[in-house]
mmCIF file of C-alpha atoms in Angstrom:
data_model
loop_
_atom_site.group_PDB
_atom_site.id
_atom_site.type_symbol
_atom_site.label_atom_id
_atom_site.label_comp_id
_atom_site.label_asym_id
_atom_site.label_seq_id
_atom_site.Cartn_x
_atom_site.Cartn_y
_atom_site.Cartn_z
ATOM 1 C CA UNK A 218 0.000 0.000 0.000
ATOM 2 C CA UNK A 219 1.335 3.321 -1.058
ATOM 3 C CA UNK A 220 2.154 5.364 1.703
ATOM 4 C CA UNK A 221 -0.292 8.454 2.985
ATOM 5 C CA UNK A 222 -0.771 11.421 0.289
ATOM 6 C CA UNK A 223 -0.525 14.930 1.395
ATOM 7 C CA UNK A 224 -4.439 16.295 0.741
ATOM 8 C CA UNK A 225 -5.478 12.712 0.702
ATOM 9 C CA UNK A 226 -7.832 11.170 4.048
ATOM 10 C CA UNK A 227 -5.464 9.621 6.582
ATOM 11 C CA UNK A 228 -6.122 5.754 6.653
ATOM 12 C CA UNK A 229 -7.983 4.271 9.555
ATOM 13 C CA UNK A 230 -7.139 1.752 11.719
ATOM 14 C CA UNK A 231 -8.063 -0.515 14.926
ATOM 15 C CA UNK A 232 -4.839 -1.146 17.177
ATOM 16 C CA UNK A 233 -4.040 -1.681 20.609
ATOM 17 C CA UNK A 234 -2.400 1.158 22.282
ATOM 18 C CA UNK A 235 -1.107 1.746 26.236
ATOM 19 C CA UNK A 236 -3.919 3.216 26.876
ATOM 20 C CA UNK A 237 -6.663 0.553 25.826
ATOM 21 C CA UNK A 238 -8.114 0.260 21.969
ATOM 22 C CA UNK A 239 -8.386 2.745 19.286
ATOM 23 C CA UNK A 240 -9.835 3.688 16.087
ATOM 24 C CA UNK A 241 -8.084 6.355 14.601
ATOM 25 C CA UNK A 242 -10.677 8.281 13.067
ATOM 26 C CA UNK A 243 -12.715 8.164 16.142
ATOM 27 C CA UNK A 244 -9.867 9.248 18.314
ATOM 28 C CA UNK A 245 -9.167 12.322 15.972
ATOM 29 C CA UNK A 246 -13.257 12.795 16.521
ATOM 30 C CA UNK A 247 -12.782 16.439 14.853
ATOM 31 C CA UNK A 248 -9.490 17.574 15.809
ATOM 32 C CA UNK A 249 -6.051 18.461 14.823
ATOM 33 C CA UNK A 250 -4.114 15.440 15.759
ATOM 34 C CA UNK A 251 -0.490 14.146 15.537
ATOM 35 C CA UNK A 252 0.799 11.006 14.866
ATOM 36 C CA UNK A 253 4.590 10.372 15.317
ATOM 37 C CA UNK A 254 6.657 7.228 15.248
ATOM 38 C CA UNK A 255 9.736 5.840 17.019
ATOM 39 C CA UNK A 256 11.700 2.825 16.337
ATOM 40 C CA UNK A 257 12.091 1.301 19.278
ATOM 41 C CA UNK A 258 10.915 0.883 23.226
ATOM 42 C CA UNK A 259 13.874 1.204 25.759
ATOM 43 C CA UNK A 260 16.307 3.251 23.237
ATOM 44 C CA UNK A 261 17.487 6.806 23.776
ATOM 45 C CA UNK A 262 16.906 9.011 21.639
ATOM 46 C CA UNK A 263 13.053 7.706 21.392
ATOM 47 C CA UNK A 264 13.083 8.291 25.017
ATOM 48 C CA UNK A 265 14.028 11.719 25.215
ATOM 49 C CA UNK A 266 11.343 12.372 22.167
ATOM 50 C CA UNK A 267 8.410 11.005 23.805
ATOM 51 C CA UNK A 268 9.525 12.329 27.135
ATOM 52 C CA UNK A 269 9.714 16.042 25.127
ATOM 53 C CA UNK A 270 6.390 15.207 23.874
ATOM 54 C CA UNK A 271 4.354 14.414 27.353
ATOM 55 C CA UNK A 272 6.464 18.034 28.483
ATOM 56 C CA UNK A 273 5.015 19.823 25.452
ATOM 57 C CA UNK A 274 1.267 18.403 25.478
ATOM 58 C CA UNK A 275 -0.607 21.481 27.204
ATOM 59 C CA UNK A 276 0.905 23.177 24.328
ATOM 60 C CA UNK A 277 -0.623 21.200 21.449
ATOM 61 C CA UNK A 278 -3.628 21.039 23.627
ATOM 62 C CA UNK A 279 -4.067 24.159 23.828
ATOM 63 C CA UNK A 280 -3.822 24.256 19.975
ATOM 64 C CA UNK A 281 -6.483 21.400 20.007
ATOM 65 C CA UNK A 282 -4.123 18.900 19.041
ATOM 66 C CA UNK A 283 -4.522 15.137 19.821
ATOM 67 C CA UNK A 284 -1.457 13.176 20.241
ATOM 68 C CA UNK A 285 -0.466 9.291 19.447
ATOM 69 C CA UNK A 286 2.666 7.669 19.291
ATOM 70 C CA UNK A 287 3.879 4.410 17.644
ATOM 71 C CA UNK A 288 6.641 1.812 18.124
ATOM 72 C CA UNK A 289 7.088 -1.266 17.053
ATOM 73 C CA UNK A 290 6.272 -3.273 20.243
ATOM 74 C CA UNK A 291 3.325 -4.676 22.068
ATOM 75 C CA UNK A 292 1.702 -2.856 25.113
ATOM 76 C CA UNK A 293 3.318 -4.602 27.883
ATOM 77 C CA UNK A 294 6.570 -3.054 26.358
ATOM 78 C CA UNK A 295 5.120 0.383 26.016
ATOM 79 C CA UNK A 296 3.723 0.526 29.589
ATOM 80 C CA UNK A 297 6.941 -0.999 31.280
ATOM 81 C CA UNK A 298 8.949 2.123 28.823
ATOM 82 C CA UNK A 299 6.614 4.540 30.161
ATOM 83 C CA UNK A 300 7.837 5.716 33.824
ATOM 84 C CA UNK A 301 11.794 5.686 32.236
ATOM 85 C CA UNK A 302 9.992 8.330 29.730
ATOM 86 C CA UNK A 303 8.515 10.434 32.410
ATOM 87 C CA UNK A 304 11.613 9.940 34.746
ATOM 88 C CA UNK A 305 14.257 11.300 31.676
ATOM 89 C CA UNK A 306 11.874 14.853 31.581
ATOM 90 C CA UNK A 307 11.374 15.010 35.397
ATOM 91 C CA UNK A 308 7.761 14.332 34.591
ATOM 92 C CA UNK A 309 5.049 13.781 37.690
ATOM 93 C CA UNK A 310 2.719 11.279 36.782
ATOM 94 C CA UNK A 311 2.790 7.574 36.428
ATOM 95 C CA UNK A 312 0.986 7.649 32.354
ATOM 96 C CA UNK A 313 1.447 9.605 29.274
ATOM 97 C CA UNK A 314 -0.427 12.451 28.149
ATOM 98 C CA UNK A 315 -1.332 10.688 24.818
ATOM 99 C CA UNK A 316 -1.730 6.592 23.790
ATOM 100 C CA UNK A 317 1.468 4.631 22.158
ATOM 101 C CA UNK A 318 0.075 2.558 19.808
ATOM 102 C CA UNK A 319 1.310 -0.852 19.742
ATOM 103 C CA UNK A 320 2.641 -2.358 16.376
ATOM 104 C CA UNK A 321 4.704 -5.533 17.405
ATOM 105 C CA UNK A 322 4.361 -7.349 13.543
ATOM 106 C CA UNK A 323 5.302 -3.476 11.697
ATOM 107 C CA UNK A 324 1.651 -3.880 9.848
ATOM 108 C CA UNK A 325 0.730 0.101 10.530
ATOM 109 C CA UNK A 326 4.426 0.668 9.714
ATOM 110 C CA UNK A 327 4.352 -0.704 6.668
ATOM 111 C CA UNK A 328 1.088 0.431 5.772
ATOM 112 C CA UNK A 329 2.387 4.341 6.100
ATOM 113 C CA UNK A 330 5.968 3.991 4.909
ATOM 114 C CA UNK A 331 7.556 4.312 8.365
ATOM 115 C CA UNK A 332 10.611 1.501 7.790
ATOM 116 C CA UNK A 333 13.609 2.413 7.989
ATOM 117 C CA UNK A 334 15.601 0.163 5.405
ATOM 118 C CA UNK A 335 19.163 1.416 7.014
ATOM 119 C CA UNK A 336 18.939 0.805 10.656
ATOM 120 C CA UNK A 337 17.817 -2.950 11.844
ATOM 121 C CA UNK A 338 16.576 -4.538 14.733
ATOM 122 C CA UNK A 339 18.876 -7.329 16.594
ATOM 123 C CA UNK A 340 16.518 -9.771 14.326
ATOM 124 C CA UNK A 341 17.236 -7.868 11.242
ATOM 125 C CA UNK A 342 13.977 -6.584 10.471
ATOM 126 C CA UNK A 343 13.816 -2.291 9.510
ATOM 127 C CA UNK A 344 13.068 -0.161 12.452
ATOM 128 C CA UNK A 345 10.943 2.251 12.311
ATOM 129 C CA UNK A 346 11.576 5.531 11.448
ATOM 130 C CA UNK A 347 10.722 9.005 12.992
ATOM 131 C CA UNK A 348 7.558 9.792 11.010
ATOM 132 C CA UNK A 349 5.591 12.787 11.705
ATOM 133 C CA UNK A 350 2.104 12.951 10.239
ATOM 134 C CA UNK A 351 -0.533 16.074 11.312
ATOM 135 C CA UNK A 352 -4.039 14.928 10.031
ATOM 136 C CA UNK A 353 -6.505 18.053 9.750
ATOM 137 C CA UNK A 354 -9.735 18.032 11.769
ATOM 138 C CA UNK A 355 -11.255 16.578 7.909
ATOM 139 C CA UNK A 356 -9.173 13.890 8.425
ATOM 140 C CA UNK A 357 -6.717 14.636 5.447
ATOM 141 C CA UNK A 358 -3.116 14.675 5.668
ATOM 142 C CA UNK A 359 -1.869 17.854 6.201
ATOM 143 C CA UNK A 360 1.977 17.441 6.742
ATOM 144 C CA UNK A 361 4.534 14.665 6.747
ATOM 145 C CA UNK A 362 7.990 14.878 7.873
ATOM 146 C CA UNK A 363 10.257 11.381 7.418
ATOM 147 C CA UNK A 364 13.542 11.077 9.831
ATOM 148 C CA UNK A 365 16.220 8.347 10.418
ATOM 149 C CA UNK A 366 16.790 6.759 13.211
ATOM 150 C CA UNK A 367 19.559 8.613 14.126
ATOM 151 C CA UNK A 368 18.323 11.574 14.287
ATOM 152 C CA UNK A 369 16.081 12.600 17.214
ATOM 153 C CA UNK A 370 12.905 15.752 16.130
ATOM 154 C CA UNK A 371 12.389 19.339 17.327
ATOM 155 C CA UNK A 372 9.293 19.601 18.824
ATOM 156 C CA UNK A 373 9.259 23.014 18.657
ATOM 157 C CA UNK A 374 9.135 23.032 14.990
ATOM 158 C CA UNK A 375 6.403 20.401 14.971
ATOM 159 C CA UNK A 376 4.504 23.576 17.223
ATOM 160 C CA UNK A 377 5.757 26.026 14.697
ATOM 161 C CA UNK A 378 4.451 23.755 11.809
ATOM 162 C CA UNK A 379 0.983 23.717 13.720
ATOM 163 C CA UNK A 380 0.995 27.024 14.088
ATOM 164 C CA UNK A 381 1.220 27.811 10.264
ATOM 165 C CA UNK A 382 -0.825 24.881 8.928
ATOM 166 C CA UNK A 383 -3.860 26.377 11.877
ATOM 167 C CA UNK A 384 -3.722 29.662 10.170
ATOM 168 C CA UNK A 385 -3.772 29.255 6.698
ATOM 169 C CA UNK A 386 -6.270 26.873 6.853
ATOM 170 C CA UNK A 387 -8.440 30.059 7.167
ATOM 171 C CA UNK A 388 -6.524 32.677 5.942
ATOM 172 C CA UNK A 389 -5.119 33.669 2.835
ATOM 173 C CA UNK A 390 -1.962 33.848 3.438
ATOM 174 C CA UNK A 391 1.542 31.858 3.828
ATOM 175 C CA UNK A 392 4.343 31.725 6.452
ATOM 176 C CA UNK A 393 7.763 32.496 5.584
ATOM 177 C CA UNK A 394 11.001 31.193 6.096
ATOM 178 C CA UNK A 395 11.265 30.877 10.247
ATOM 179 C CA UNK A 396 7.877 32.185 10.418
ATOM 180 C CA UNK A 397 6.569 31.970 14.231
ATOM 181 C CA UNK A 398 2.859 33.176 15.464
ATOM 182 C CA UNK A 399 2.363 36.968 15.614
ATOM 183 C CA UNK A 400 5.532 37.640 12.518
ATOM 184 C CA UNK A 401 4.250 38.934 9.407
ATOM 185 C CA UNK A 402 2.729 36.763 7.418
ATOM 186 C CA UNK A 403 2.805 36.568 3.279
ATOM 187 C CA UNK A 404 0.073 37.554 0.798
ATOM 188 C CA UNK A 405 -0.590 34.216 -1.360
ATOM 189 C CA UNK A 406 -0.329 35.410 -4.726
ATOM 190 C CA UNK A 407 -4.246 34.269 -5.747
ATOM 191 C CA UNK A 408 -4.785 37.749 -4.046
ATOM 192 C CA UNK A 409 -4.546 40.637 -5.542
ATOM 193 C CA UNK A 410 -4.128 43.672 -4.371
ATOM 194 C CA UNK A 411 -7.274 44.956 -4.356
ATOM 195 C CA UNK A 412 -8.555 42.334 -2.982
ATOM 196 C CA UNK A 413 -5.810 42.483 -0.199
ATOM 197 C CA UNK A 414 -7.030 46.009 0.745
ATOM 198 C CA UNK A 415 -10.028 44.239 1.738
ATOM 199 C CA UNK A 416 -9.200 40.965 2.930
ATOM 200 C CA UNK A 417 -6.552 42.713 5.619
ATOM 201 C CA UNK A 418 -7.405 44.834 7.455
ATOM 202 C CA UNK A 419 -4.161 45.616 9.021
ATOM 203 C CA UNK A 420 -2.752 46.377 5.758
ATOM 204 C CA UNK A 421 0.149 44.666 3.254
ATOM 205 C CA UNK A 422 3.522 46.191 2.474
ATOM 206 C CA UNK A 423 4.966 45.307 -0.786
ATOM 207 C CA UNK A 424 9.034 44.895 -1.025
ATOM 208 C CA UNK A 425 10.875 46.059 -3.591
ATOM 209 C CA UNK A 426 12.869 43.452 -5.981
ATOM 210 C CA UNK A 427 15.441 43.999 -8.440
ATOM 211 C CA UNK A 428 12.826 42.359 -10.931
ATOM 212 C CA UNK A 429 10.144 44.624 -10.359
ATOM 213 C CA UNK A 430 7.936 42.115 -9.209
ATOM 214 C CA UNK A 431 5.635 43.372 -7.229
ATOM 215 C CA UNK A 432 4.981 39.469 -5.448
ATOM 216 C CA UNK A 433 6.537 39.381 -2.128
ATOM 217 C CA UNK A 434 3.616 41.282 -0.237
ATOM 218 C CA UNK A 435 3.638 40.931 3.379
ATOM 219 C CA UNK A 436 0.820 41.288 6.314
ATOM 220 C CA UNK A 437 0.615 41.635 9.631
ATOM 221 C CA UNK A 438 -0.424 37.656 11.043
ATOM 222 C CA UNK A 439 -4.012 38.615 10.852
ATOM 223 C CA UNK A 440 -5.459 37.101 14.149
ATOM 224 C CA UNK A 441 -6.903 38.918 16.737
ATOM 225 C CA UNK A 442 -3.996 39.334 19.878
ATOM 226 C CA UNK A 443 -1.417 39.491 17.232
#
């Protein structure tokens, strides 16, 4: 099965997870939601992800974000990984803000194109890699972000990223290079001007190129508190 298409409906599924069964699609029920992968239980770098994660949930919460991680081991695994998670942030609590959803035989791996073909398990089978899917409260994939092993994610991009993909959704605009919420935003160039003098009320600036191109129009990010 090919993996997930940006614009496309997320598949669902039925899995086990460490906190008791889920179907996707009702456990999205509506919201913004992340899923994120990890190759392994009981490795390092996955720990200090999924420990980064359960520290960062009242932000993505606040965002209306839903959170679910996967590895590729059954829920006995997952629940004995859990208090090492919370232990490596400092983290009160003796559970997870969010499920980890078991995948012991790599089926929901395979299914979205999370293997790893480089880095192998002690059996030789692919590992996982550090997928990052954000599914839109339609269900469609929004954004998908494929790491190796290796190399551990910034969470704080994956906030930034929510940020952006939150506010275009019903704005017409776009988010430059190292955008964060509350920087100017960009006029998407289906706008014209005109119409720009309407749409924002805050007003657009337009920069000066070399070309004369009048294109790279910015705004003020358009929410109110901004």
């Amino acid at each position: 099965m090919a993996p997930p298409e940006l614009g496309k409906e997320f598949p669902d599924f039925s899995v086990q997870t460490s906190q008791g069964a889920m179907k996707f699609h009702e456990y999205i029920n509506g919201s913004w939601a992340i899923l994120f992968s990890h190759p392994a239980d009981f490795t390092p770098v996955c720990t200090t992800e999924l420990g980064m994660v359960a520290k960062m949930a009242p932000q993505f919460a606040k965002r209306g974000v839903k959170l679910a991680a996967l590895s590729c081991n059954d829920v006995d695994s997952h629940k004995g990984w859990i208090p090492d998670i919370l232990s490596q942030q400092m983290i009160k609590g003796d559970d997870l803000p969010y499920p980890i959803i078991a995948d012991p035989d790599r089926e929901l791996a395979i299914q979205l194109g999370m293997l790893d073909p480089d880095e192998k398990n002690a059996a030789g089978l692919p590992m996982a890699c550090r997928a990052v899917f954000i599914i839109g409260p339609d269900k469609k994939l929004k954004l998908s972000l494929l790491y190796p092993a290796t190399t551990g994610r910034n969470f704080d991009e994956i906030l930034r990223v929510v940020d952006s993909l939150q506010l275009t959704a019903v704005e017409k605009v776009a988010t430059p290079a190292n955008w964060t919420a509350g920087k100017d935003c960009m006029v998407i160039p289906s706008i014209s001007n005109e119409e720009a003098e309407t749409k924002f009320p805050k007003g657009f600036k337009v920069a000066e190129m070399p070309s004369g191109k009048g294109y790279m129009r910015f705004t003020p990010d358009p929410r109110e508190g901004y």
